[in-house]
CSV table of C-alpha atoms in Angstrom, one decimal:
chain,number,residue,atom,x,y,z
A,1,UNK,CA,-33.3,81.4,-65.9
A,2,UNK,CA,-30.3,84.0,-65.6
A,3,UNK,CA,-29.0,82.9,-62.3
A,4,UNK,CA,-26.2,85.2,-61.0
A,5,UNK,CA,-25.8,88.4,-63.3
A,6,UNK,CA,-22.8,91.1,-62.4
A,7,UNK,CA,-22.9,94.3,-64.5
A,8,UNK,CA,-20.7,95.6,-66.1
A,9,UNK,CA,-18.5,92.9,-67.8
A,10,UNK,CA,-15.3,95.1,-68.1
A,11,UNK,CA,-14.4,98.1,-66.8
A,12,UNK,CA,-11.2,100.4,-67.1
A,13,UNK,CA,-10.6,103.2,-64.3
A,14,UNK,CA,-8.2,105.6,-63.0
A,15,UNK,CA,-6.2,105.1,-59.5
A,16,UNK,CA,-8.5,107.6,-57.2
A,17,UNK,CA,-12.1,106.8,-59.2
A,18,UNK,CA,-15.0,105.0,-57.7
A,19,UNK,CA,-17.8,102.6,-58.6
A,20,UNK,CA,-20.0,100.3,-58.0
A,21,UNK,CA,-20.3,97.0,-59.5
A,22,UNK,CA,-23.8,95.0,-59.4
A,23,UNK,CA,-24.7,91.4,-59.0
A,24,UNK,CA,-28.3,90.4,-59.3
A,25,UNK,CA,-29.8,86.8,-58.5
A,26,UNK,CA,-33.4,85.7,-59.2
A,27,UNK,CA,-32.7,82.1,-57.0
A,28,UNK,CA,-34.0,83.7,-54.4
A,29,UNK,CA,-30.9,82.7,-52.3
A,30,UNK,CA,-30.4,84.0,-48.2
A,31,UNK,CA,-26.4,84.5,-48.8
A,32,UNK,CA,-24.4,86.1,-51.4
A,33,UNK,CA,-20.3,87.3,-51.5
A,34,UNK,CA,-18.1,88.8,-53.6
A,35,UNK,CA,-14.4,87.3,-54.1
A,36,UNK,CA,-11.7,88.5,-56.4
A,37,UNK,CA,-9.3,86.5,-58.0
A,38,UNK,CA,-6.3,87.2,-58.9
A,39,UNK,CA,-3.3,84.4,-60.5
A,40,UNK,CA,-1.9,81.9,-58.0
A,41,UNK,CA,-4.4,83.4,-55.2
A,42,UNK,CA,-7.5,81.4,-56.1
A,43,UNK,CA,-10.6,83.4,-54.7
A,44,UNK,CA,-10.4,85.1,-52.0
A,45,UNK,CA,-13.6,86.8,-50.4
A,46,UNK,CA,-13.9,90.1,-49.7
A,47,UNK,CA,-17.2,90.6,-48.2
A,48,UNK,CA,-20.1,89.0,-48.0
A,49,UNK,CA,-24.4,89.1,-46.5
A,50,UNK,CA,-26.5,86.3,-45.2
A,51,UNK,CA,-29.4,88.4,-45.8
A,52,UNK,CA,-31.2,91.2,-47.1
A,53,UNK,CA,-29.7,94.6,-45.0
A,54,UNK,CA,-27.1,92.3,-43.2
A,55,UNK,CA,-23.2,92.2,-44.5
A,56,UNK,CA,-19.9,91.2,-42.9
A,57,UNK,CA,-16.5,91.4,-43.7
A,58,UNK,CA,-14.9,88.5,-45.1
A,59,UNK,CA,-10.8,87.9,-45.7
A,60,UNK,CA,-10.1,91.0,-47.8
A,61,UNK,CA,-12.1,93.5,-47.1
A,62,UNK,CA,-10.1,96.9,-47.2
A,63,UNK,CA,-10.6,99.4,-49.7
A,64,UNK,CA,-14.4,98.0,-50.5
A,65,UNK,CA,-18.1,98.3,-49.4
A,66,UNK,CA,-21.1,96.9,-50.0
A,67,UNK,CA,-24.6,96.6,-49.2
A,68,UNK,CA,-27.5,94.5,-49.5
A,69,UNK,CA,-30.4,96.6,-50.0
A,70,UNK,CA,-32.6,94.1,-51.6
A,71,UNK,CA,-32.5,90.3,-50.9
A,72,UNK,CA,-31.8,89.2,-55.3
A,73,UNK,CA,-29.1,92.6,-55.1
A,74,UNK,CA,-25.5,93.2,-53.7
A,75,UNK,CA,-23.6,95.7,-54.8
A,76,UNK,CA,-19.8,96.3,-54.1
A,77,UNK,CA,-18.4,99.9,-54.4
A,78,UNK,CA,-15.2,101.0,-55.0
A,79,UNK,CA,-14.7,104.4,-53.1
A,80,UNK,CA,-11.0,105.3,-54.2
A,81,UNK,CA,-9.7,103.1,-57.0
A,82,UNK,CA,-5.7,102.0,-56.0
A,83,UNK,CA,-3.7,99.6,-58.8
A,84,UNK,CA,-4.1,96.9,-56.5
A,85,UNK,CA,-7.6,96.9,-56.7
A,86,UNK,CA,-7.1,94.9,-60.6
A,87,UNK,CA,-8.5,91.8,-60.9
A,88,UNK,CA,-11.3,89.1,-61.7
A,89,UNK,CA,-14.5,90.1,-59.4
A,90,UNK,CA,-17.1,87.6,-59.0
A,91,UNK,CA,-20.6,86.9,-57.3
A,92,UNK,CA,-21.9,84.1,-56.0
A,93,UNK,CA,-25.5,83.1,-54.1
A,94,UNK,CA,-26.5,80.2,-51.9
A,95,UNK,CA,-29.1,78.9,-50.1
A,96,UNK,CA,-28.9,79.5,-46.8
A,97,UNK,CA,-27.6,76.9,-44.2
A,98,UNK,CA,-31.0,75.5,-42.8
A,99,UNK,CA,-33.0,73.2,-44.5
A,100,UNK,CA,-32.8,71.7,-48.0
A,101,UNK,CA,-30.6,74.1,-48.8
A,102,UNK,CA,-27.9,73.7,-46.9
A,103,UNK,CA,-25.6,71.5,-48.7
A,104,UNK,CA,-25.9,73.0,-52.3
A,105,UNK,CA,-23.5,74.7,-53.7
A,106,UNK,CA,-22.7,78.5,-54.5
A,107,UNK,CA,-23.7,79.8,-57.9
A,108,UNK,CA,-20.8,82.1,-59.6
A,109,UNK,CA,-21.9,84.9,-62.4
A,110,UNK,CA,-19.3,85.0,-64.9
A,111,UNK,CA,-17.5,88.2,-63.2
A,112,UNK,CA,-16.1,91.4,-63.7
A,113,UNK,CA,-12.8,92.5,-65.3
A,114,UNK,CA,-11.6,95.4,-63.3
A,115,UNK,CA,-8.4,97.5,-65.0
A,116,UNK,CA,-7.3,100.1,-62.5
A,117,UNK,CA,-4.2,102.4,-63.8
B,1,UNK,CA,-8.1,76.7,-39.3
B,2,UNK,CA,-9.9,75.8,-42.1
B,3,UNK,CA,-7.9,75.2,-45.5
B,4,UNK,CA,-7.9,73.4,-48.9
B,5,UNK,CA,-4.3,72.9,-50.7
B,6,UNK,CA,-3.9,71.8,-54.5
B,7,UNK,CA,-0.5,70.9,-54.4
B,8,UNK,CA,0.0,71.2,-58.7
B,9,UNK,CA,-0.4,74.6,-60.4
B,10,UNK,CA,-1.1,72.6,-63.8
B,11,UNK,CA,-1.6,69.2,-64.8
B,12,UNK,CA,-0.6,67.7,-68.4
B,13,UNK,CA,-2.7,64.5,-69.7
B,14,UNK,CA,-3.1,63.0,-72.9
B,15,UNK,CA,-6.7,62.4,-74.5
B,16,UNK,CA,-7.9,59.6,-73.7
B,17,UNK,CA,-5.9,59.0,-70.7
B,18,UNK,CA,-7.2,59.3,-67.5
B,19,UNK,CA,-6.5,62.5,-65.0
B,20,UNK,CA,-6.3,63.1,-61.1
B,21,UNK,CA,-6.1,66.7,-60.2
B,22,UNK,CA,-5.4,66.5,-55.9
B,23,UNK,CA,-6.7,68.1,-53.1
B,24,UNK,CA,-6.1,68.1,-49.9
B,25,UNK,CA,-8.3,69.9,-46.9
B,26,UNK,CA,-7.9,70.9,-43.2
B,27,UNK,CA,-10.9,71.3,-41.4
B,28,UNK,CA,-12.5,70.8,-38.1
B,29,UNK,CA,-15.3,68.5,-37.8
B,30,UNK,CA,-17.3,66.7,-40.6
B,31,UNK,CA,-15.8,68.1,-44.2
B,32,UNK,CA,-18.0,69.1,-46.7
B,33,UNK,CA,-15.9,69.7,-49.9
B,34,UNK,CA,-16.6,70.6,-53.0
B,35,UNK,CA,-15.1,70.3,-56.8
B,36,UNK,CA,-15.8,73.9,-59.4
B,37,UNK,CA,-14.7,74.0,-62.6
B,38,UNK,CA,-14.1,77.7,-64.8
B,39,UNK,CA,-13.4,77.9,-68.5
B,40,UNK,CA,-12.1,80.8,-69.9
B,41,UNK,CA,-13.4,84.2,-69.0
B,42,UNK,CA,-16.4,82.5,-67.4
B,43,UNK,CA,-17.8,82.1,-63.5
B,44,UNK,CA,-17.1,79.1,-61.7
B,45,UNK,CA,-19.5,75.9,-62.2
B,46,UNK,CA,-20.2,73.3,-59.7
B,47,UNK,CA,-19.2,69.7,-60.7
B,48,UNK,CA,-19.3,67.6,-57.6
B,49,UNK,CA,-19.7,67.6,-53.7
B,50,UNK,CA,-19.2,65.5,-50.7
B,51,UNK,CA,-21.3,65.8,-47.7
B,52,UNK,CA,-21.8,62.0,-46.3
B,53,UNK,CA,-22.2,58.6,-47.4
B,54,UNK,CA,-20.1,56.9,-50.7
B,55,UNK,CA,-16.5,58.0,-50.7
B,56,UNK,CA,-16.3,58.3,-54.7
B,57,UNK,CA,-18.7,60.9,-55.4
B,58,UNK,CA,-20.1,61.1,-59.4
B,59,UNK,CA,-20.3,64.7,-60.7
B,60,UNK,CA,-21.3,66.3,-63.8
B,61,UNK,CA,-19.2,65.6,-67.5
B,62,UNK,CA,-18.1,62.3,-66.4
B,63,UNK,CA,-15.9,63.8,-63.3
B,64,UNK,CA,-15.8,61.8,-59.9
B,65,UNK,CA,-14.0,62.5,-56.7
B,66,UNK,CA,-12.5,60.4,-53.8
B,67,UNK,CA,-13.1,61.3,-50.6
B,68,UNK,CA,-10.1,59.9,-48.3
B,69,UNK,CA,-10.6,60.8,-44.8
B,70,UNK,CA,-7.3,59.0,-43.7
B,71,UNK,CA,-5.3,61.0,-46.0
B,72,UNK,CA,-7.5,64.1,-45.9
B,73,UNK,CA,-7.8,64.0,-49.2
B,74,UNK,CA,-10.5,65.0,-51.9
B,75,UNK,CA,-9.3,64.2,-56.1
B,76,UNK,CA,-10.8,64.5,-58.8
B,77,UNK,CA,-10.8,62.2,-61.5
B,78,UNK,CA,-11.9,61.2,-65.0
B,79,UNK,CA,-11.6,57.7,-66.8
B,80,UNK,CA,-10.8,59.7,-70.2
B,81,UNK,CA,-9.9,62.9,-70.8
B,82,UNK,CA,-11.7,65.2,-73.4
B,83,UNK,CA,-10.0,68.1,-74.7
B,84,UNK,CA,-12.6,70.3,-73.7
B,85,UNK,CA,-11.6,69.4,-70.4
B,86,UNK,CA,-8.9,71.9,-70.4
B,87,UNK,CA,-10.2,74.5,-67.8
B,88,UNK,CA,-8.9,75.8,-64.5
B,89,UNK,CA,-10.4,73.4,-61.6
B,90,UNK,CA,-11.1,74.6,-57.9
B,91,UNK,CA,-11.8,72.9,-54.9
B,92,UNK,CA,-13.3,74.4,-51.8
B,93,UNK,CA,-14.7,73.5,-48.6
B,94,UNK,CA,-17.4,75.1,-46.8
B,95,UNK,CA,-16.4,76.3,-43.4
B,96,UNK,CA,-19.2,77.1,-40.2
B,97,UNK,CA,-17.6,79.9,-38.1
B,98,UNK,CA,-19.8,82.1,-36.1
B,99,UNK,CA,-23.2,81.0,-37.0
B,100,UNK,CA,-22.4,81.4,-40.8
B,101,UNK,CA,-21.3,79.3,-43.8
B,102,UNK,CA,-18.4,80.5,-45.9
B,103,UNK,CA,-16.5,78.6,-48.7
B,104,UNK,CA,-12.5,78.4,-48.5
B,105,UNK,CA,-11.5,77.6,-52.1
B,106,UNK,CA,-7.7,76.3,-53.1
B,107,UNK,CA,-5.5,77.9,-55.5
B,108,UNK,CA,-6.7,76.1,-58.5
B,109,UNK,CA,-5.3,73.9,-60.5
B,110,UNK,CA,-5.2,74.2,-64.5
B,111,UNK,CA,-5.7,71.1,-66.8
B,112,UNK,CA,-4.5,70.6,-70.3
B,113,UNK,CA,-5.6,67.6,-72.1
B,114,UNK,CA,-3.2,67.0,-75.1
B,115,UNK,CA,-4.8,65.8,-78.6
């Protein structure tokens, strides 16, 4: 049972580079984000979908898109890498807000390490 | 607003002594709060959550929380420390704002347990 996967695990880039990080869930949860987190800041979301081909801004959302392709996928793309853009990236699924489901908690992968220089 | 504070960036205890790490929360309506622990260069994992009912909530490794609605308060607790308890300890509270559910998380506060 893998729960939340992100891939890659690290990841060094130059200012002006792109990618695209991946987060995969087999929980068959409705929502999914992506936060960063960065020291003193606590995690702070930066976008996030409440279904498959649905996504939304969340409280940092500038400099990133995503999309939501496939309900267990959710990818976050870095078009133009700036310095700012270093930190802790993480993933996280849930249930969606009806039903049994709607008082458990998110489910975190253990993140991405993103070096920009 | 919505908003969860954790007024300590780190808190010191001995093993075997017991350990509060506070939270406090701003919300409108019912709260729904919720207590995540993350260990070194690892994701966040749930430990406890308040939705209704008992206002000392039993989580996972030993961990309870009290909910005070007076004080608007939500801390986390533990009879006895471990020193694997040393981790960095988050609280959040889910917020409902335009037909969707989104979690506002605190600033996180790190534990060391002593030996």
């Amino acid at each position: 049972n893998a729960g939340v996967t992100q891939t890659p695990k690290f990841r060094v880039l130059k200012t002006g580079q792109s990618m695209t990080l991946l987060c995969a869930q087999d929980m068959n949860h409705e929502y999914m984000y992506w936060y960063r987190q960065d020291p003193g800041m606590g995690l702070r979301l930066i976008h996030y979908s409440v279904g498959e081909g649905t996504t939304a801004k969340g409280e940092v959302p500038d400099g990133y898109n995503v999309s939501r392709l496939k309900k267990q996928n959710f990818l976050l793309g870095l078009e133009s890498a700036a310095p700012s853009q270093t930190s802790v990236y993480f993933c996280a699924s849930s249930y969606t807000s009806a039903g049994r489901g709607r008082n458990q908690p998110q489910h975190f992968g253990d993140g991405t390490r993103l070096s920009i220089l | 607003a919505q908003s969860v504070a954790q007024p300590e960036d780190q808190v010191n205890v001995a093993e075997g002594n017991p350990l509060t790490v506070k939270c406090t929360y701003s919300v409108s309506g019912n709260p729904y709060l919720f207590w995540y622990v993350q260990y070194p260069n690892r994701g966040l994992q749930f430990l406890l959550k308040y939705i209704t009912g008992d206002n000392l909530v039993k989580g996972s490794y030993g961990f309870e929380a009290e909910f005070n609605k007076s004080q608007t308060s939500f801390h986390l607790k533990k009879p006895s420390a471990l020193v694997s308890d040393s981790a960095l300890y988050f609280c959040a509270v889910r917020s409902y704002t335009s037909g969707t559910y989104k979690y506002i998380f605190g600033t996180g506060t790190r534990l060391k347990v002593l030996a």
